[in-house]
PDB file of C-alpha atoms in Angstrom:
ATOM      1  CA  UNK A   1      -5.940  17.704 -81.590  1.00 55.00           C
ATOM      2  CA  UNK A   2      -1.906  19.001 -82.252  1.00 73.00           C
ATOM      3  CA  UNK A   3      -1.164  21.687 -79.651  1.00 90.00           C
ATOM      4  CA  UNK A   4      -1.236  25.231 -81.432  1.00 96.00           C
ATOM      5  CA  UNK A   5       3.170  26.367 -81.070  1.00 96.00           C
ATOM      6  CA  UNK A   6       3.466  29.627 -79.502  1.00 98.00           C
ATOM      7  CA  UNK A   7       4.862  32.582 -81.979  1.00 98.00           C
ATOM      8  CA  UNK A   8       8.038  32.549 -80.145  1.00 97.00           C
ATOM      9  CA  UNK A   9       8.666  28.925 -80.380  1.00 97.00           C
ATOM     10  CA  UNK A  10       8.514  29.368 -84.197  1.00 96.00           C
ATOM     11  CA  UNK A  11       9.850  32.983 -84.957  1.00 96.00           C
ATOM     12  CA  UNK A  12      12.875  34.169 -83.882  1.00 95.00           C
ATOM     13  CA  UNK A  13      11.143  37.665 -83.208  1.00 95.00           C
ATOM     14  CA  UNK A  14      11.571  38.983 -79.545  1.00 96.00           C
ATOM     15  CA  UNK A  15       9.784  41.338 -77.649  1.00 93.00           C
ATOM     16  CA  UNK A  16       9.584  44.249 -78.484  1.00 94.00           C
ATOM     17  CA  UNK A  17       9.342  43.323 -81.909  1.00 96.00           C
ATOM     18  CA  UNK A  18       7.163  39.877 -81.346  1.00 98.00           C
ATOM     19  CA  UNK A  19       3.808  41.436 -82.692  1.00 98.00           C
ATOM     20  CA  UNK A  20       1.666  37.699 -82.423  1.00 98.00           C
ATOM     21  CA  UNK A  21       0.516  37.101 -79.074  1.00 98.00           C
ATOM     22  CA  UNK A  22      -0.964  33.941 -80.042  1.00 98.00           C
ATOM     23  CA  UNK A  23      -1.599  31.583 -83.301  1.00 98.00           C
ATOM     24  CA  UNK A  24      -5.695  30.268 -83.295  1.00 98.00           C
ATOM     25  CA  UNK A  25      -4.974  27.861 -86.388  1.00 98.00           C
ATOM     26  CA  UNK A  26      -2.437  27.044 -88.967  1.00 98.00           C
ATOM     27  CA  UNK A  27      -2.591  25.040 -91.918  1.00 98.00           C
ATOM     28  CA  UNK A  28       1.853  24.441 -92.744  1.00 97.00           C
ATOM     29  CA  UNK A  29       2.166  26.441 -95.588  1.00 97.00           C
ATOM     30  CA  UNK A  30      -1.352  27.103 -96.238  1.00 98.00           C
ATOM     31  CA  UNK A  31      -2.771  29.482 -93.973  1.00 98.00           C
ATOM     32  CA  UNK A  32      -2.935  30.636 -90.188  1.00 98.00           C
ATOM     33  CA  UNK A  33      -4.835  32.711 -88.047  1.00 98.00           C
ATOM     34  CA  UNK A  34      -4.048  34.201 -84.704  1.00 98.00           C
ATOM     35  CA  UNK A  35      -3.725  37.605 -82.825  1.00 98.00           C
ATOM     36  CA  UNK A  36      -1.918  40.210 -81.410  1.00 98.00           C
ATOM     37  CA  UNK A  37      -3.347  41.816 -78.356  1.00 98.00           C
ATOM     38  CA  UNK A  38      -2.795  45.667 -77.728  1.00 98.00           C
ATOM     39  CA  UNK A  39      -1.571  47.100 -73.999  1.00 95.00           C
ATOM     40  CA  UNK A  40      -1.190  50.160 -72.842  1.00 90.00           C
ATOM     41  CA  UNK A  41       2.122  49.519 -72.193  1.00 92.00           C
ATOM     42  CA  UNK A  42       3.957  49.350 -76.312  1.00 95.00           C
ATOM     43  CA  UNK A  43       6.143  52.152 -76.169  1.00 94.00           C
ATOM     44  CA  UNK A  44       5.620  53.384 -79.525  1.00 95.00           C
ATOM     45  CA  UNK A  45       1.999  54.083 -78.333  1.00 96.00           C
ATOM     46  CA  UNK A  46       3.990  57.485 -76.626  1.00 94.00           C
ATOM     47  CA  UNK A  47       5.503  59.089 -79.518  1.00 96.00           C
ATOM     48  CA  UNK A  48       2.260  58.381 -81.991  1.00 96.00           C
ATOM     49  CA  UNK A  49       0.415  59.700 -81.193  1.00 94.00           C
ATOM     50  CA  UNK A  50       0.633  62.210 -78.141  1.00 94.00           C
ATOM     51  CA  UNK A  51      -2.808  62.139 -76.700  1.00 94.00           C
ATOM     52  CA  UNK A  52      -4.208  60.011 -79.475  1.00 96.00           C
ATOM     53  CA  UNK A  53      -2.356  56.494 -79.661  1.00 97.00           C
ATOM     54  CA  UNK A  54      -3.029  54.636 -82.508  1.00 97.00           C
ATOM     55  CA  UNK A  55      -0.610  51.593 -83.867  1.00 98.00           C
ATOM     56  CA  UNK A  56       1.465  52.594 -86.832  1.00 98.00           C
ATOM     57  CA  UNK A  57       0.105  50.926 -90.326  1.00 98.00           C
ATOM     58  CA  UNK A  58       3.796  49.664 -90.598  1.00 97.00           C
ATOM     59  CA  UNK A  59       3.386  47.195 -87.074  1.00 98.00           C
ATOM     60  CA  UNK A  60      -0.140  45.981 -88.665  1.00 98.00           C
ATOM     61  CA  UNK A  61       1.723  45.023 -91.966  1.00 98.00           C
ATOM     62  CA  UNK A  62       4.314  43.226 -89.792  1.00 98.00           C
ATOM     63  CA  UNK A  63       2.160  41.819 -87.345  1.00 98.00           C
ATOM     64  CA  UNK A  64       0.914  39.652 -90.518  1.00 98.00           C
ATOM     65  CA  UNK A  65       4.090  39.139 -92.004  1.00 98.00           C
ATOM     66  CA  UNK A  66       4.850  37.841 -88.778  1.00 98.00           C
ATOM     67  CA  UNK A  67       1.607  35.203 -89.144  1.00 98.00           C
ATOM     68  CA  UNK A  68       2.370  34.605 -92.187  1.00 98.00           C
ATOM     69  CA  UNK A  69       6.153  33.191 -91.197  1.00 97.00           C
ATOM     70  CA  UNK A  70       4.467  31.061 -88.528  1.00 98.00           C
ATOM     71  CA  UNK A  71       2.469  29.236 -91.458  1.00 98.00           C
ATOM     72  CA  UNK A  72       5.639  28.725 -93.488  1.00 97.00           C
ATOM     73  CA  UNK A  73       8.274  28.185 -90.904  1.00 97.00           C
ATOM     74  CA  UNK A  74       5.393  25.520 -89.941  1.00 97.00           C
ATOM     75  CA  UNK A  75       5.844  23.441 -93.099  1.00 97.00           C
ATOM     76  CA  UNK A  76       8.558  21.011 -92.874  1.00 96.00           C
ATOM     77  CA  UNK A  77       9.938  22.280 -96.160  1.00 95.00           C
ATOM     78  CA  UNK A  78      11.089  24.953 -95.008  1.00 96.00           C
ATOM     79  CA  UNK A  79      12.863  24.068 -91.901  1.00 90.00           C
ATOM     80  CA  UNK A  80      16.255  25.980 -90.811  1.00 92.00           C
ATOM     81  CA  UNK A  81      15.335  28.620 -93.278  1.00 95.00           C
ATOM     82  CA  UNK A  82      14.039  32.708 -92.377  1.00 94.00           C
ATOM     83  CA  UNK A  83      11.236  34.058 -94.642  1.00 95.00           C
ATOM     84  CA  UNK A  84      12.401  37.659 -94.935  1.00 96.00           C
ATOM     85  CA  UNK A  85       9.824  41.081 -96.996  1.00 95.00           C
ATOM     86  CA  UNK A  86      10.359  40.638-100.517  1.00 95.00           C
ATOM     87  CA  UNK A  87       7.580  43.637-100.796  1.00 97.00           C
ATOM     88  CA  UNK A  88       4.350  44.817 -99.812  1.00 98.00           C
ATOM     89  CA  UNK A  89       1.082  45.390-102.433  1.00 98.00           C
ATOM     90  CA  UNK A  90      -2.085  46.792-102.123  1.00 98.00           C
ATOM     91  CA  UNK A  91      -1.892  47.894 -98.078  1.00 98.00           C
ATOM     92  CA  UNK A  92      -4.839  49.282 -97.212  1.00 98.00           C
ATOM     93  CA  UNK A  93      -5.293  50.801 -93.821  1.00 98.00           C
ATOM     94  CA  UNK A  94      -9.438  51.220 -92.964  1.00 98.00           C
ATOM     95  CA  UNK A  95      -9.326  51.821 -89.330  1.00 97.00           C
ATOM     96  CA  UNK A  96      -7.705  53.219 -86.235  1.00 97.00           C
ATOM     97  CA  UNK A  97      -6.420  50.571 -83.883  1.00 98.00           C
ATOM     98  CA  UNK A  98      -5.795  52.106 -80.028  1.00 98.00           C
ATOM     99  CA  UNK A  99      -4.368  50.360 -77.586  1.00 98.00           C
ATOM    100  CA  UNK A 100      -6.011  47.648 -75.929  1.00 97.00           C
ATOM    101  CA  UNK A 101      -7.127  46.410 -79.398  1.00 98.00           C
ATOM    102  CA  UNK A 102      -7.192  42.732 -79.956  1.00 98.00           C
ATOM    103  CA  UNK A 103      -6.320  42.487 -83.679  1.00 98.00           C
ATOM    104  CA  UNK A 104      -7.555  39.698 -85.402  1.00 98.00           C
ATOM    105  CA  UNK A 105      -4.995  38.362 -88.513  1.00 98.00           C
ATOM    106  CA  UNK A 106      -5.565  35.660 -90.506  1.00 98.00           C
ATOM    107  CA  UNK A 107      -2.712  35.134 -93.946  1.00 98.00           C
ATOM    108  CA  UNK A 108      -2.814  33.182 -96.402  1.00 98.00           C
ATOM    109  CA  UNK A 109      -0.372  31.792 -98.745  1.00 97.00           C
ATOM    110  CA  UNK A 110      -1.281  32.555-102.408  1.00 96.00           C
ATOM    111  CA  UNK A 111       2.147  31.181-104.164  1.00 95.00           C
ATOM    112  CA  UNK A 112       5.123  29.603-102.311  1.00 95.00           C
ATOM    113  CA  UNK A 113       8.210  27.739-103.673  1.00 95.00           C
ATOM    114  CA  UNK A 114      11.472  27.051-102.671  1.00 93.00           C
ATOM    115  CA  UNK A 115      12.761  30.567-102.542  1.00 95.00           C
ATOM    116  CA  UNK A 116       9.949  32.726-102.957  1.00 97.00           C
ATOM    117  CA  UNK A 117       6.385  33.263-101.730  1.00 97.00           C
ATOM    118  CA  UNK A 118       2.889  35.497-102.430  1.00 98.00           C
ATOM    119  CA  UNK A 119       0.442  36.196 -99.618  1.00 98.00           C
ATOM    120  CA  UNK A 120      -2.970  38.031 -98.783  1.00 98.00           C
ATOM    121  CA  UNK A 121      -3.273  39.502 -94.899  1.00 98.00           C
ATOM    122  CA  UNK A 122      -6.229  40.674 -92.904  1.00 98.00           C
ATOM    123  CA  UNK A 123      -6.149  42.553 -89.640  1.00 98.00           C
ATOM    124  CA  UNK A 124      -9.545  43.367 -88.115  1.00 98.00           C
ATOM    125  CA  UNK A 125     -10.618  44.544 -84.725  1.00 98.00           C
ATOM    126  CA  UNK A 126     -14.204  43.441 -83.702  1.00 98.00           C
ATOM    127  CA  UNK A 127     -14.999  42.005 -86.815  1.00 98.00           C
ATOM    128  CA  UNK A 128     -13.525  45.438 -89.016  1.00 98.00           C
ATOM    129  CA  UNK A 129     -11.185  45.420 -90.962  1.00 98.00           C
ATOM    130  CA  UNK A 130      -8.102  47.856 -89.829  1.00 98.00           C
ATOM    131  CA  UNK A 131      -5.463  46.762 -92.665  1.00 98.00           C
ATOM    132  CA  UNK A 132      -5.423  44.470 -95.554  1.00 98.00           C
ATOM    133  CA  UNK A 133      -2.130  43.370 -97.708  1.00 98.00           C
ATOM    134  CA  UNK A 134      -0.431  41.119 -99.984  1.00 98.00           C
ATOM    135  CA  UNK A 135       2.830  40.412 -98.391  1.00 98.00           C
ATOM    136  CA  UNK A 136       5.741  39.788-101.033  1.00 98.00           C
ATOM    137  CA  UNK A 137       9.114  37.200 -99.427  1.00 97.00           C
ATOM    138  CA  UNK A 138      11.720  36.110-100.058  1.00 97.00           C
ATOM    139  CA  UNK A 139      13.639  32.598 -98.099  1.00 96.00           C
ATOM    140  CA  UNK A 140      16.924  32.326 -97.186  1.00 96.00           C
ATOM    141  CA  UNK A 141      19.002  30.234 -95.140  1.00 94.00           C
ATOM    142  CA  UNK A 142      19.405  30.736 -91.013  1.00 82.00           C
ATOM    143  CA  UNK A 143      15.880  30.330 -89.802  1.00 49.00           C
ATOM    144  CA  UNK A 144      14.826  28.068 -86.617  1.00 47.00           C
ATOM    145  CA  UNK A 145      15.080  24.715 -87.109  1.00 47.00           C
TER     146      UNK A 145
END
């Protein structure tokens, strides 16, 4: 069994904008699932909300954009090259996540050529789903190689 890569060793995302704390399975180009677990601690937990923290729709979209790299940057075809948001369709936000949520994401790719890409993302916490979107991208030159 290959050793899963940790997000960092495959993004070039740093904290405080790393938002996978861990990749469970990939598939290059195909698919991958992993998670991001929720602290106390993310400072945008302060300022939304005030005595009700609850993660901003926009981090749950990247979070899976984020998973969604991993699977690409993954496939040897793509190597030295940055998948960057082409769009986002269909985002659907079902759920509050709070901090010291594990979110569950699993993406998976639905089109991808040499320049372009289609995929479908699920975050869930407990086994709900908290956000669901087809993620839109673009790929450019500059990536990790």
């Amino acid at each position: 069994m290959t050793a899963l890569p940790r997000p960092a060793d495959v993004l070039p995302h740093r904290e405080p904008f790393l938002f996978v704390t861990e990749v469970t399975d990939v598939v290059p180009g195909v698919s991958a699932s992993g998670r991001w677990q929720l602290t106390t601690d993310e400072p945008f937990f302060a300022g939304h909300f005030p005595g009700r923290p609850t993660l901003p729709g926009v981090l749950m979209v990247e979070s899976l954009a984020q998973l969604g790299g991993i699977a690409v940057l993954l496939d040897p075809r793509y190597a030295g090259k940055l998948p960057l948001f082409g769009g986002i369709e269909r985002a659907r936000f079902r759920r509050q996540v709070v901090p010291g949520d594990r979110l569950d994401l699993e993406v998976t790719m639905d089109r991808l050529s040499a320049r372009a890409g289609k995929g479908h993302g699920t975050a869930s916490v407990g086994g709900d789903t908290a956000c669901e979107a087809d993620l839109l991208f673009v790929i450019v030159d500059g990536g990790p190689s």
